Short mmCIF file of N, CA and C and ligand atoms in Angstrom, two decimals:
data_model
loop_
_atom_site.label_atom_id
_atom_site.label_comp_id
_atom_site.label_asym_id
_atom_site.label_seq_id
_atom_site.Cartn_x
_atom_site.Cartn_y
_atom_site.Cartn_z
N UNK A 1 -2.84 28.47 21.45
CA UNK A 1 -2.24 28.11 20.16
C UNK A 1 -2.91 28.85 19.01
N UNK A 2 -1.95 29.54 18.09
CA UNK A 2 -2.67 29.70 17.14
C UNK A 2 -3.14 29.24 15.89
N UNK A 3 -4.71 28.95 15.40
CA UNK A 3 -4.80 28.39 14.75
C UNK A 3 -4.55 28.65 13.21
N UNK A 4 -3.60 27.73 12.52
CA UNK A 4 -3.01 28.26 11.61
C UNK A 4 -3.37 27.93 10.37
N UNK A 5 -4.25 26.69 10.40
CA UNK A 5 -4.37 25.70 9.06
C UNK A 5 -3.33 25.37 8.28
N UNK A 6 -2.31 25.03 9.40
CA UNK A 6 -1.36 23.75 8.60
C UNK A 6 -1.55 22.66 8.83
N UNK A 7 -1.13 22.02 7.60
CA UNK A 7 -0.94 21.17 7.43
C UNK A 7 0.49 20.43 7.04
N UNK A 8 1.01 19.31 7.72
CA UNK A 8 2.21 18.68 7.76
C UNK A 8 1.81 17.52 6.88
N UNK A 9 2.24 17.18 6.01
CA UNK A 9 2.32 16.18 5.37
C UNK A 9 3.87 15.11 5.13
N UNK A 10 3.58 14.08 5.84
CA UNK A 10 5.16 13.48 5.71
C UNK A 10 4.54 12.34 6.99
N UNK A 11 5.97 11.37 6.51
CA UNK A 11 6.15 10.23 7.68
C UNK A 11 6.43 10.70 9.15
N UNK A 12 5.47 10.45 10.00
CA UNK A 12 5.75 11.02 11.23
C UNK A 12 7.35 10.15 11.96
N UNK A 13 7.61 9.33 11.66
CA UNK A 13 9.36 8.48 12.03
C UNK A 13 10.30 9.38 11.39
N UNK A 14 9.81 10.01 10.43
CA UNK A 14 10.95 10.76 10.03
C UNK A 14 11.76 11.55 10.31
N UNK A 15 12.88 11.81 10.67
CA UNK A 15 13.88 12.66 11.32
C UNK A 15 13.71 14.03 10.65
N UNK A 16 13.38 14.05 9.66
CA UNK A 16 13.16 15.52 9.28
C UNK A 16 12.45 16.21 9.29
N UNK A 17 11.04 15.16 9.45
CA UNK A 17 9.53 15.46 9.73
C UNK A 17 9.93 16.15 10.98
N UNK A 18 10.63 15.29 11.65
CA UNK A 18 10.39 15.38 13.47
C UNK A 18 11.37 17.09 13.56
N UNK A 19 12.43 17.62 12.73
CA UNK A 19 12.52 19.04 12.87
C UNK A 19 11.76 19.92 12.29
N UNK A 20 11.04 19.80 11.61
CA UNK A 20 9.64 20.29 11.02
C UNK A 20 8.92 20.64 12.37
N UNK A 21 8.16 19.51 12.89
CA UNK A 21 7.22 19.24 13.78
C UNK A 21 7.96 20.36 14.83
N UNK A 22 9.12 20.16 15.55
CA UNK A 22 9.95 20.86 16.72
C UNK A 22 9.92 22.21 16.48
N UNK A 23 10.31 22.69 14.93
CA UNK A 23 10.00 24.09 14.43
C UNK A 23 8.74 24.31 15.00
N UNK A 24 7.26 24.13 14.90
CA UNK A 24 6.30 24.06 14.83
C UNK A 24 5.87 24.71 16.02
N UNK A 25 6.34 23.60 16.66
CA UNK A 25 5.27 23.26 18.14
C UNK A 25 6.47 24.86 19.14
N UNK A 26 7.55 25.42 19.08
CA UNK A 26 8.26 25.99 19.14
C UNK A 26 7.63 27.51 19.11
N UNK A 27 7.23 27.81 17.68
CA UNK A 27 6.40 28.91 17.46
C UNK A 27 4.48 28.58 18.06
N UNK A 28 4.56 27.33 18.62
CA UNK A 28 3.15 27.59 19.47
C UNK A 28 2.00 27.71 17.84
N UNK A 29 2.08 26.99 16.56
CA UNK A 29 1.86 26.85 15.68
C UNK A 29 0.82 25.44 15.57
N UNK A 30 -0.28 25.44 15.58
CA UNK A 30 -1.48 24.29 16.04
C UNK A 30 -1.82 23.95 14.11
N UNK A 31 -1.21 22.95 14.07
CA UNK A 31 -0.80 21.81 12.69
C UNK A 31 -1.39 20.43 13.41
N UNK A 32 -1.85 20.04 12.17
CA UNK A 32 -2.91 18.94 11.83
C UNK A 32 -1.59 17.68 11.17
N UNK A 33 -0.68 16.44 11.78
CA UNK A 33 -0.10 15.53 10.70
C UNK A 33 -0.99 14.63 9.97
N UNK A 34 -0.86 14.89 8.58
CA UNK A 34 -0.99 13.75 7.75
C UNK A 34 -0.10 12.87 7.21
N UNK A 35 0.09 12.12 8.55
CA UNK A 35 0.89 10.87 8.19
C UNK A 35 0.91 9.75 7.64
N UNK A 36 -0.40 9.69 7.30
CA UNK A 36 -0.71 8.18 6.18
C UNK A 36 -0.95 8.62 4.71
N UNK A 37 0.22 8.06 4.26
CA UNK A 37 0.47 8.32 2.62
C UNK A 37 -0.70 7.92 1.71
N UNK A 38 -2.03 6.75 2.06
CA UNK A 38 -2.81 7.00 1.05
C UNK A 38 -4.17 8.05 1.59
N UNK A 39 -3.91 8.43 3.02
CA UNK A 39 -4.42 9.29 3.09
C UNK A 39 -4.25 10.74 1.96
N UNK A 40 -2.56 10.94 2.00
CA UNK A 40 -2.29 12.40 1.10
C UNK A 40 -2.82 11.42 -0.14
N UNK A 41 -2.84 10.70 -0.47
CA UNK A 41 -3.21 10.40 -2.08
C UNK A 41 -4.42 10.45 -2.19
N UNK A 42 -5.48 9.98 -1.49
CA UNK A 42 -6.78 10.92 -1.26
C UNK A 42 -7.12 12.05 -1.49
N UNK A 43 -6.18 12.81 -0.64
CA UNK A 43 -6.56 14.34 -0.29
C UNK A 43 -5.97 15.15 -1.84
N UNK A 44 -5.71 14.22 -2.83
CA UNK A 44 -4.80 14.92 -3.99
C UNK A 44 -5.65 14.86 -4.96
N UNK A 45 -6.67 13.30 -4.65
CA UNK A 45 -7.81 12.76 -5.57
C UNK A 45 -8.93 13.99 -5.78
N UNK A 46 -9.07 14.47 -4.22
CA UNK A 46 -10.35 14.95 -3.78
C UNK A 46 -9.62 16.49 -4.43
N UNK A 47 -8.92 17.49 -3.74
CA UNK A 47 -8.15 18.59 -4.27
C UNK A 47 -8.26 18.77 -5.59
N UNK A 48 -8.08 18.04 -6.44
CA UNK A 48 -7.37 18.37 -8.08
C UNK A 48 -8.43 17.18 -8.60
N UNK A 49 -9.54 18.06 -9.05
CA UNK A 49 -10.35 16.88 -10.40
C UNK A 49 -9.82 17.17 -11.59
N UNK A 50 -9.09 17.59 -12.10
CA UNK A 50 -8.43 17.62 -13.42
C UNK A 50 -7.88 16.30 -13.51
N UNK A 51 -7.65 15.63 -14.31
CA UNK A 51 -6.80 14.29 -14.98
C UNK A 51 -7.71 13.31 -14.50
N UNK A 52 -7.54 12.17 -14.71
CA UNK A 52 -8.44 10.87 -14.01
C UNK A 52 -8.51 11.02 -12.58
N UNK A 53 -9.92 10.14 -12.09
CA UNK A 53 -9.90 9.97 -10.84
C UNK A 53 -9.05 8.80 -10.07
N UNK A 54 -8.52 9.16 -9.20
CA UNK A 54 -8.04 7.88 -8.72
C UNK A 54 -8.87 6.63 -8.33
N UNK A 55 -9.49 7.29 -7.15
CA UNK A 55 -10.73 6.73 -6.62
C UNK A 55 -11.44 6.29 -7.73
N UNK A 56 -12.34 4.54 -7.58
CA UNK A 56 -13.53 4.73 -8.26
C UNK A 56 -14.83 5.51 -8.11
N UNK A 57 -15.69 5.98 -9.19
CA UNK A 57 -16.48 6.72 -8.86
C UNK A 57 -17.88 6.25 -7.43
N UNK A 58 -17.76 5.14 -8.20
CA UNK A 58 -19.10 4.89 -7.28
C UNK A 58 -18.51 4.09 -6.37
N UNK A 59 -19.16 4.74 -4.92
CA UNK A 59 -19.17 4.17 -3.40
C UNK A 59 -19.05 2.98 -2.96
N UNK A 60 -19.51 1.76 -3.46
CA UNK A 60 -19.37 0.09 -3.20
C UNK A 60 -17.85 0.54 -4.27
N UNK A 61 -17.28 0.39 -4.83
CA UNK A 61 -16.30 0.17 -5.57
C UNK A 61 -14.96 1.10 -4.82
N UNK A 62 -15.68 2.26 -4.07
CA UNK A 62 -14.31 3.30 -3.32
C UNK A 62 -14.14 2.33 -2.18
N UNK A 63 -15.47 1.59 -1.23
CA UNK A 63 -14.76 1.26 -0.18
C UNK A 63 -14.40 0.03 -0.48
N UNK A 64 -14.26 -0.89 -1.76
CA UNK A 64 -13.54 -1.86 -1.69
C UNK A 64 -12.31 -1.55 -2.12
N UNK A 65 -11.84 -0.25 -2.99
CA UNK A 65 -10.73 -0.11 -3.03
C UNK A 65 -9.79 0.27 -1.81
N UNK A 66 -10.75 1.25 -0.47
CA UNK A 66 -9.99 1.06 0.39
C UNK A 66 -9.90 -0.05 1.31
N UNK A 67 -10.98 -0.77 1.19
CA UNK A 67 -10.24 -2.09 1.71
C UNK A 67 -9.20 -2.49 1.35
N UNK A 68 -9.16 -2.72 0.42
CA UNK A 68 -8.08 -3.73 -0.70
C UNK A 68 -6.57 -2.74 0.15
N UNK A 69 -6.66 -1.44 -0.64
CA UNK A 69 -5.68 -1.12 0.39
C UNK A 69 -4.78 -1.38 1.95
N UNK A 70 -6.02 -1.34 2.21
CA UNK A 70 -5.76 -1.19 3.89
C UNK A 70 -4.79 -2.82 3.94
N UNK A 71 -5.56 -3.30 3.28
CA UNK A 71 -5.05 -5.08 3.15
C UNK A 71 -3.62 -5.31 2.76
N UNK A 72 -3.22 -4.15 1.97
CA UNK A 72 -1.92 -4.28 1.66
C UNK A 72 -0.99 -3.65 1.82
N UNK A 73 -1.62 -2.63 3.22
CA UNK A 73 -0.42 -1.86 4.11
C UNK A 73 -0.69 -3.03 5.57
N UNK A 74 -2.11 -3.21 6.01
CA UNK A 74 -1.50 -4.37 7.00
C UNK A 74 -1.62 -5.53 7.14
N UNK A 75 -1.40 -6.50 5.84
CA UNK A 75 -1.24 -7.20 6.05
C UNK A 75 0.19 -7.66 5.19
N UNK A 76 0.37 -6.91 3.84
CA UNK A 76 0.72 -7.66 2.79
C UNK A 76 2.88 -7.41 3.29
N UNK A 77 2.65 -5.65 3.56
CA UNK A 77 3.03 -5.14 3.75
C UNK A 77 4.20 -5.54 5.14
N UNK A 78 4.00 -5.63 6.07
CA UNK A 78 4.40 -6.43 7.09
C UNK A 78 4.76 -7.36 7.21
N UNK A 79 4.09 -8.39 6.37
CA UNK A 79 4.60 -9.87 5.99
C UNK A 79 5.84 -9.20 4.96
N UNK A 80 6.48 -8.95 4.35
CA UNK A 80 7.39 -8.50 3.71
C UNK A 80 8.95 -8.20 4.85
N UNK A 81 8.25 -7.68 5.26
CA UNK A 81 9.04 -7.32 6.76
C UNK A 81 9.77 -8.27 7.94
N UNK A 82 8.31 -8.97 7.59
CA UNK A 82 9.05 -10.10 9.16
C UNK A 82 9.78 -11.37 8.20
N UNK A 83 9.33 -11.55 6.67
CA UNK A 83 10.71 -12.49 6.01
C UNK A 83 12.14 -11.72 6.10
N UNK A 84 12.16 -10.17 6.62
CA UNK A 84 13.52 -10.31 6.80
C UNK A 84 13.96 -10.37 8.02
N UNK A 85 13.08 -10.66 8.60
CA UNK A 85 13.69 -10.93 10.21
C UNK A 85 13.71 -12.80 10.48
N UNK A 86 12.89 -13.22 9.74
CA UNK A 86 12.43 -14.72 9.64
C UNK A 86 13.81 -15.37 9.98
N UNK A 87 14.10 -16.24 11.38
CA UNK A 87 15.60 -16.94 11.26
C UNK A 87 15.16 -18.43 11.05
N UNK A 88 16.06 -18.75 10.07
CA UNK A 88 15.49 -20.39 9.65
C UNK A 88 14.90 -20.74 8.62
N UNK A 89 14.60 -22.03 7.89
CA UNK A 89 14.34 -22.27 6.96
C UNK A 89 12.72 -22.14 7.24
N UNK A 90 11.78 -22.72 8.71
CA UNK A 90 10.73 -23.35 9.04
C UNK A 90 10.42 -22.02 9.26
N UNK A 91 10.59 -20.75 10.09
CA UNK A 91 10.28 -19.31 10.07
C UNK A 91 10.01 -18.67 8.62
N UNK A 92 11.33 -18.86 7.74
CA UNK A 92 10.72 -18.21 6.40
C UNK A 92 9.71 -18.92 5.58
N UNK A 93 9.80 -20.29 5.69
CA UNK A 93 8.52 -20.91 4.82
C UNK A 93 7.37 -20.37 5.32
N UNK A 94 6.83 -20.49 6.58
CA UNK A 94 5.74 -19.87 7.24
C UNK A 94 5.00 -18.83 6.54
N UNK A 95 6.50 -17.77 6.78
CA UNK A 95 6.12 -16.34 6.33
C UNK A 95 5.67 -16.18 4.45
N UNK A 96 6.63 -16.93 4.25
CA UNK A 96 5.85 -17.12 2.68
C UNK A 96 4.88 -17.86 2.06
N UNK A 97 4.28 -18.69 2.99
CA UNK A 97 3.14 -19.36 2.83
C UNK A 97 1.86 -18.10 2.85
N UNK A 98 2.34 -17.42 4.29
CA UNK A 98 1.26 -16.45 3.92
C UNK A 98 0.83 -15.17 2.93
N UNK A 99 2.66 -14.99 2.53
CA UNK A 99 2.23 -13.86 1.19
C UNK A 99 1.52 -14.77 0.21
N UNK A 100 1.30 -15.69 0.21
CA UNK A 100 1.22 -16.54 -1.21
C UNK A 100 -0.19 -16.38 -0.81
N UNK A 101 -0.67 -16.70 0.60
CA UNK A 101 -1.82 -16.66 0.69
C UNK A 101 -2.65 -14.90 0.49
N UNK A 102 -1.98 -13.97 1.15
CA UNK A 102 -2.04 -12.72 0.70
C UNK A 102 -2.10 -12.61 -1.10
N UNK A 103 -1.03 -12.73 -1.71
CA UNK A 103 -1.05 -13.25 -3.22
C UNK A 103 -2.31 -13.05 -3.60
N UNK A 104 -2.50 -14.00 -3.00
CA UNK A 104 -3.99 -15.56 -3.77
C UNK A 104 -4.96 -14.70 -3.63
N UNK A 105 -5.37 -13.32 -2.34
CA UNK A 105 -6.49 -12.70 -2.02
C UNK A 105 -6.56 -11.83 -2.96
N UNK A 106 -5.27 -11.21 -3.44
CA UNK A 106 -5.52 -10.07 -4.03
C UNK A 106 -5.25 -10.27 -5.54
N UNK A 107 -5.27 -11.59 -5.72
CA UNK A 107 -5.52 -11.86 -7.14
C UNK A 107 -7.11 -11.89 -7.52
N UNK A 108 -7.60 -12.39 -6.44
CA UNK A 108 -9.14 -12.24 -6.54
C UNK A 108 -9.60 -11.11 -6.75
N UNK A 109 -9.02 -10.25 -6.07
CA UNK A 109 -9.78 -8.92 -6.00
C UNK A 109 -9.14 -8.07 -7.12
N UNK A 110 -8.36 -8.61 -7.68
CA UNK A 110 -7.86 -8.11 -8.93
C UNK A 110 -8.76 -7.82 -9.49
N UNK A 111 -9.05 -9.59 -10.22
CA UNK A 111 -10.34 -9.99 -11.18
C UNK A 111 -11.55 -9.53 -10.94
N UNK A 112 -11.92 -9.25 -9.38
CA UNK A 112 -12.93 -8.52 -9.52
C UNK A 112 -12.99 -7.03 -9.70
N UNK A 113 -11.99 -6.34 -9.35
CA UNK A 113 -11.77 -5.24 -9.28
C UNK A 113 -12.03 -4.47 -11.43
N UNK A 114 -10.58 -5.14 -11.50
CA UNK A 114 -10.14 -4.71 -13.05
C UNK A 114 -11.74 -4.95 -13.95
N UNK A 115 -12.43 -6.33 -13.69
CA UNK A 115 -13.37 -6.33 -14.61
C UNK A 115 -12.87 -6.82 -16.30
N UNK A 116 -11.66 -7.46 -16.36
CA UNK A 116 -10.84 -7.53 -17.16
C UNK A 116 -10.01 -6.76 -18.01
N UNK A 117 -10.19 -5.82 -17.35
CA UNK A 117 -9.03 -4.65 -17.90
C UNK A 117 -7.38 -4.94 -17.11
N UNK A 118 -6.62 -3.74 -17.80
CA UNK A 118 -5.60 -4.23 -17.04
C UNK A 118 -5.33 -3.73 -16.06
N UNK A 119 -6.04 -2.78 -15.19
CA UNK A 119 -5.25 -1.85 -13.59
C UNK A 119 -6.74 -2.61 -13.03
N UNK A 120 -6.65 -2.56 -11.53
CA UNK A 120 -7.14 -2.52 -10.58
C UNK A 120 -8.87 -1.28 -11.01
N UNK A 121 -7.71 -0.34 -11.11
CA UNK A 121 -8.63 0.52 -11.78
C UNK A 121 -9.36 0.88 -13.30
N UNK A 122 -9.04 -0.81 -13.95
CA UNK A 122 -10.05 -0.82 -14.77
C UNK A 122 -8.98 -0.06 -16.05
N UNK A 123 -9.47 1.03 -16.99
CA UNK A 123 -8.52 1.19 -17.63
C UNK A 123 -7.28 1.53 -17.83
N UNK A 124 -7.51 2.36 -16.46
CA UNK A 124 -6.06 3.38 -15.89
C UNK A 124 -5.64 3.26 -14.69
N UNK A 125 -4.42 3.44 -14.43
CA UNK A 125 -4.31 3.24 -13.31
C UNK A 125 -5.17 4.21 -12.21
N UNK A 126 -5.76 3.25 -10.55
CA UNK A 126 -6.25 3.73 -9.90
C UNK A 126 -5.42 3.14 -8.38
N UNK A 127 -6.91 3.39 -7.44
CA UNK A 127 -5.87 3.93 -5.80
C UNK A 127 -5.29 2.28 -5.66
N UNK A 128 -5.90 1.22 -6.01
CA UNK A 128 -5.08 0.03 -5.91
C UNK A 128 -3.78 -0.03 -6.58
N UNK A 129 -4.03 0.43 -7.71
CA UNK A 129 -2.78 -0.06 -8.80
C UNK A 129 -1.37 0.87 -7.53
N UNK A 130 -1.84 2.48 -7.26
CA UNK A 130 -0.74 3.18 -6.70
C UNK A 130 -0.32 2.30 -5.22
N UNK A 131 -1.25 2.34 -4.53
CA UNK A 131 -1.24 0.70 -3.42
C UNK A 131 -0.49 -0.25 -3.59
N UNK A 132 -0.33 -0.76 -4.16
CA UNK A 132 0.23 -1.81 -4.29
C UNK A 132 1.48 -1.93 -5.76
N UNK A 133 1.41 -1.05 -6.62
CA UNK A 133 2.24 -0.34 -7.34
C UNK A 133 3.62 -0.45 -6.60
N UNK A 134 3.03 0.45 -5.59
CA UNK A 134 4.76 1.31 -5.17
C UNK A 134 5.27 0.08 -4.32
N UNK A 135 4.29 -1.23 -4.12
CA UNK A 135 5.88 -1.80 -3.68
C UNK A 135 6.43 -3.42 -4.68
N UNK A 136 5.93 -2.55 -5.82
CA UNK A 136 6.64 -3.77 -6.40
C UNK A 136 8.31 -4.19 -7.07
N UNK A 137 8.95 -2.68 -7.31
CA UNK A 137 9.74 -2.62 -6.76
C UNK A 137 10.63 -3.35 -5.67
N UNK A 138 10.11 -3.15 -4.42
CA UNK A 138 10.26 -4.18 -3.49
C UNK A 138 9.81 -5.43 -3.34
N UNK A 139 9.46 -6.07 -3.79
CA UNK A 139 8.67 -7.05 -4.06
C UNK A 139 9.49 -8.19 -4.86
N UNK A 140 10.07 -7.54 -6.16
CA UNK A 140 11.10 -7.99 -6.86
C UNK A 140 12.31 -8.09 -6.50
N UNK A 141 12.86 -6.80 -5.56
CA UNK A 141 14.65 -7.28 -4.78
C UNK A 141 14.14 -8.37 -3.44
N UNK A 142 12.92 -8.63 -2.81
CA UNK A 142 12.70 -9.69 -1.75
C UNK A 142 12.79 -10.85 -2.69
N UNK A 143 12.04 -11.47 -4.08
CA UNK A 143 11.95 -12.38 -4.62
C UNK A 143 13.42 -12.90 -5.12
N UNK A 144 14.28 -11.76 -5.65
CA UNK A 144 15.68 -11.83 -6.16
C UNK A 144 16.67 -12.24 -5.16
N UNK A 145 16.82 -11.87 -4.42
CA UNK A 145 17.56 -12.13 -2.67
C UNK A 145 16.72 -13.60 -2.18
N UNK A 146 15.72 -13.89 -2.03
CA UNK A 146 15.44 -15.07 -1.46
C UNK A 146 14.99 -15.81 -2.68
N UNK A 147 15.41 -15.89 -3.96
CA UNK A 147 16.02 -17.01 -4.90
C UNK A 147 14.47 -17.58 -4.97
N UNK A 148 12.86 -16.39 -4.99
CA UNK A 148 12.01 -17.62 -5.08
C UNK A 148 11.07 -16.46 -5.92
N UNK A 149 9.85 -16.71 -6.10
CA UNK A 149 8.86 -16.27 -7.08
C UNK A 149 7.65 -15.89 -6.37
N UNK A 150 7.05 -14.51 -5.83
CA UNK A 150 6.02 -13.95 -4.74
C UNK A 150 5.37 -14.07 -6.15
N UNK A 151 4.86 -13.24 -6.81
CA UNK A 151 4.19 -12.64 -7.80
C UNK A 151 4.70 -13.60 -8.55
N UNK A 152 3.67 -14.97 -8.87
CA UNK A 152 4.07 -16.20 -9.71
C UNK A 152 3.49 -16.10 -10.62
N UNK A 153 3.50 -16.50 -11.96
CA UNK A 153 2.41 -16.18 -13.60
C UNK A 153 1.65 -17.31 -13.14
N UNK A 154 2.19 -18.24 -13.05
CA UNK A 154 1.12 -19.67 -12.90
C UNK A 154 0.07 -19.48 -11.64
N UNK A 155 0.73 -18.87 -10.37
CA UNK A 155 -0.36 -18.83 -9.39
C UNK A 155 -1.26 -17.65 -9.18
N UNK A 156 -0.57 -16.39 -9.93
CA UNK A 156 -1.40 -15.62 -9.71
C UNK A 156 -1.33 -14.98 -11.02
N UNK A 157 -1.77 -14.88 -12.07
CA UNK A 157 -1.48 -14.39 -13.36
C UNK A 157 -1.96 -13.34 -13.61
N UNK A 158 -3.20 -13.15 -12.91
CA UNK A 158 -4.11 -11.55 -13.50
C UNK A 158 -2.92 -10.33 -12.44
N UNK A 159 -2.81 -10.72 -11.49
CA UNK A 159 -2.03 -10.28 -10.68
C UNK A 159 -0.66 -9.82 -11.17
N UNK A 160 0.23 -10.69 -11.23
CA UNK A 160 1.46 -10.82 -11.84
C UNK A 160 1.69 -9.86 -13.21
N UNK A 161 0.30 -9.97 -14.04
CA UNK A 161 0.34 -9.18 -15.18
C UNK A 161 0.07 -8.20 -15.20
C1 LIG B 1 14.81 -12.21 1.73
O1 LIG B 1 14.50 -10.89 1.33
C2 LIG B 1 14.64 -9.89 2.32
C3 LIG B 1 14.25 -8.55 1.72
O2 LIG B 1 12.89 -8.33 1.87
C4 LIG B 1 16.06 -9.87 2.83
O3 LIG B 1 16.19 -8.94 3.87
C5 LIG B 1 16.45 -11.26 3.32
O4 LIG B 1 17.80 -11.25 3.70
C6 LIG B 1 16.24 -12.28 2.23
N1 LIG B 1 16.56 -13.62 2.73
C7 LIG B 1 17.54 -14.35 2.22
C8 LIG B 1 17.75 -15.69 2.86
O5 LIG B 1 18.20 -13.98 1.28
C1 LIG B 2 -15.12 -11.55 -5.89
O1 LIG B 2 -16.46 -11.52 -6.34
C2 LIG B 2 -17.22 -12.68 -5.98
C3 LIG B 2 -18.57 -12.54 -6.64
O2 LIG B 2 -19.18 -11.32 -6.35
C4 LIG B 2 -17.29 -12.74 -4.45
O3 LIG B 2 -18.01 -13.88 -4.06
C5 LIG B 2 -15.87 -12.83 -3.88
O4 LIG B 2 -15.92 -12.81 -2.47
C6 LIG B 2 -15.03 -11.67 -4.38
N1 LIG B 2 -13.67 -11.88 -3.94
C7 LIG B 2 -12.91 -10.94 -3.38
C8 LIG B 2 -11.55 -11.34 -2.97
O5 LIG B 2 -13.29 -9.79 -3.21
#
């Protein structure tokens, strides 16, 4: 194989990724996938120091931001998922008991995070705010469709705001 120093960046499920990849492996072309999206948001942090950092600077504060992350691709993330598979009233309560409980964690880690500012990242937005950012969006057509309130002012307010 020759080694080429590519790099693939994209969802490896992806159908288009996957003729990418077929191109690839075709020409005998030895590519590296970066398939985890806050991985590329990393690699964009680290690449390009011009503009703010995403990352916090200091080390206890990066790996709680990637905790926090990780928390809200597997846990928060998934639970989102199985309320739309949830059949029944006693299946979906379940499932929303635990975003609420998800909620409730990452309202904490809000407050600790922000320091009372308003992002995750303190004044500007950082790798939490983009984390958990991009699915609020979604977050709001699940709450709108199931007629109820994830992101509540009263239960989670630093959060919510
Ligand atoms: C709840 O929201 C999900 C979207 O995440 C949707 O697929 C599901 O049909 C909704 N449930 C009801 C009962 O509307
Ligand atoms: C927030 O900070 C307090 C005090 O340091 C700590 O006890 C608590 O576990 C933290 N909570 C979260 C969710 O990180």
């Amino acid at each position: 194989m020759a080694t080429s120093g590519v790099k693939l960046l994209g969802a490896r499920q992806s159908p288009f990724m996957t003729r990418v990849m077929m191109a690839l492996e075709m020409k005998s072309i030895d590519y590296e996938v970066i398939c985890e999206f806050l991985i590329i948001v990393q690699y964009i942090d680290d690449a390009w120091t011009n503009g703010p950092s995403i990352l916090p600077p200091h080390p206890h504060d990066r790996a709680t931001a990637r905790f926090w992350a990780a928390f809200v691709d597997d846990k928060l993330v998934p639970l989102l998922g199985q309320l739309r598979e949830a059949e029944g009233e006693d299946a979906k309560e379940l499932v929303f008991k635990k975003l609420f409980e998800a909620f409730m964690w990452l309202e904490e880690a809000f407050i600790n995070c922000s320091k009372g500012k308003a992002f995750f990242g303190g004044d500007s937005i950082g790798y939490l705010d983009i984390a958990l950012g991009s699915f609020v969006g979604y977050i709001r057509v699940t709450e709108m469709m199931n007629e109820t309130k994830l992101l509540d002012e009263t239960k989670t307010p630093s959060l919510a705001g």
